[in-house]
Amino acid sequence: MKTMAHEWSRQGIRVVNYIAPGPIVRLRVPLGDPQKEREGMAPVPVQRRGTAEEVANAVMFFLSDMSLYVTGQTLAVDGGYVAAGGFGAKSIGQRTGVAHAAS
């Protein structure tokens, strides 16, 4: 099966990339109790939730000329969670009770 990047690049559309955010601090899910945050972020190598600005920086990379030859890619903005073997049987929130979701 052809991907959108494959099909659309032939039509001159170069930006077919994806951002996969991990646990992010948001208005609806603000930082909580420091102890619960530490426990909840234990599986994340950087030991904290990301920020909207950090996700926006990844988007800006894909929109910039620095990514002219990048298409069909997914960039995990997740503090290293996937790289460390995350997304096993349970998600971070199910293991720890700290809610997180991409908006």
PDB file of C-alpha atoms in Angstrom, residues 43-97:
ATOM      1  CA  PRO A  43       9.073   5.449  32.608  1.00  0.00           C
ATOM      2  CA  VAL A  44      10.014   8.588  30.632  1.00  0.00           C
ATOM      3  CA  PRO A  45      13.814   8.901  30.321  1.00  0.00           C
ATOM      4  CA  VAL A  46      13.790  12.703  30.766  1.00  0.00           C
ATOM      5  CA  GLN A  47      11.630  12.249  33.911  1.00  0.00           C
ATOM      6  CA  ARG A  48       9.073  14.979  33.136  1.00  0.00           C
ATOM      7  CA  ARG A  49       6.173  15.899  30.899  1.00  0.00           C
ATOM      8  CA  GLY A  50       6.871  17.958  27.826  1.00  0.00           C
ATOM      9  CA  THR A  51       5.585  21.416  27.007  1.00  0.00           C
ATOM     10  CA  ALA A  52       3.451  22.749  24.174  1.00  0.00           C
ATOM     11  CA  GLU A  53       6.480  24.799  23.103  1.00  0.00           C
ATOM     12  CA  GLU A  54       8.542  21.628  22.704  1.00  0.00           C
ATOM     13  CA  VAL A  55       5.863  20.117  20.465  1.00  0.00           C
ATOM     14  CA  ALA A  56       5.642  23.390  18.514  1.00  0.00           C
ATOM     15  CA  ASN A  57       9.416  23.294  17.969  1.00  0.00           C
ATOM     16  CA  ALA A  58       9.071  19.885  16.324  1.00  0.00           C
ATOM     17  CA  VAL A  59       6.286  21.212  14.100  1.00  0.00           C
ATOM     18  CA  MET A  60       8.471  24.188  13.177  1.00  0.00           C
ATOM     19  CA  PHE A  61      11.253  21.808  12.138  1.00  0.00           C
ATOM     20  CA  PHE A  62       8.917  20.005   9.752  1.00  0.00           C
ATOM     21  CA  LEU A  63       7.676  23.334   8.364  1.00  0.00           C
ATOM     22  CA  SER A  64      11.160  24.777   7.909  1.00  0.00           C
ATOM     23  CA  ASP A  65      13.667  24.392   5.097  1.00  0.00           C
ATOM     24  CA  MET A  66      15.717  22.194   7.455  1.00  0.00           C
ATOM     25  CA  SER A  67      13.366  19.325   6.569  1.00  0.00           C
ATOM     26  CA  LEU A  68      13.168  19.741   2.782  1.00  0.00           C
ATOM     27  CA  TYR A  69      14.225  16.129   2.230  1.00  0.00           C
ATOM     28  CA  VAL A  70      12.172  14.675   5.081  1.00  0.00           C
ATOM     29  CA  THR A  71       8.787  13.142   4.312  1.00  0.00           C
ATOM     30  CA  GLY A  72       6.731  10.235   5.567  1.00  0.00           C
ATOM     31  CA  GLN A  73       8.258  10.433   9.039  1.00  0.00           C
ATOM     32  CA  THR A  74       6.841  10.302  12.536  1.00  0.00           C
ATOM     33  CA  LEU A  75       8.703  12.302  15.162  1.00  0.00           C
ATOM     34  CA  ALA A  76       8.083  11.133  18.720  1.00  0.00           C
ATOM     35  CA  VAL A  77       8.193  14.174  20.997  1.00  0.00           C
ATOM     36  CA  ASP A  78       7.929  12.062  24.107  1.00  0.00           C
ATOM     37  CA  GLY A  79      11.023  12.508  26.249  1.00  0.00           C
ATOM     38  CA  GLY A  80      12.456   9.227  24.970  1.00  0.00           C
ATOM     39  CA  TYR A  81       9.533   7.062  26.092  1.00  0.00           C
ATOM     40  CA  VAL A  82       9.171   5.076  22.852  1.00  0.00           C
ATOM     41  CA  ALA A  83      12.940   4.765  22.416  1.00  0.00           C
ATOM     42  CA  ALA A  84      13.148   3.260  25.917  1.00  0.00           C
ATOM     43  CA  GLY A  85      10.637   0.562  24.986  1.00  0.00           C
ATOM     44  CA  GLY A  86       7.435   2.313  26.016  1.00  0.00           C
ATOM     45  CA  PHE A  87       3.930   1.333  24.957  1.00  0.00           C
ATOM     46  CA  GLY A  88       4.073  -2.163  26.332  1.00  0.00           C
ATOM     47  CA  ALA A  89       1.031  -3.720  27.975  1.00  0.00           C
ATOM     48  CA  LYS A  90      -0.071  -0.506  29.671  1.00  0.00           C
ATOM     49  CA  SER A  91       0.316   3.184  28.957  1.00  0.00           C
ATOM     50  CA  ILE A  92       1.989   5.618  31.355  1.00  0.00           C
ATOM     51  CA  GLY A  93      -1.339   6.836  32.712  1.00  0.00           C
ATOM     52  CA  GLN A  94      -2.667   3.331  33.338  1.00  0.00           C
ATOM     53  CA  ARG A  95       0.439   2.380  35.323  1.00  0.00           C
ATOM     54  CA  THR A  96       0.658   5.546  37.367  1.00  0.00           C
ATOM     55  CA  GLY A  97      -2.674   7.305  37.464  1.00  0.00           C
TER      56      GLY A  97
END
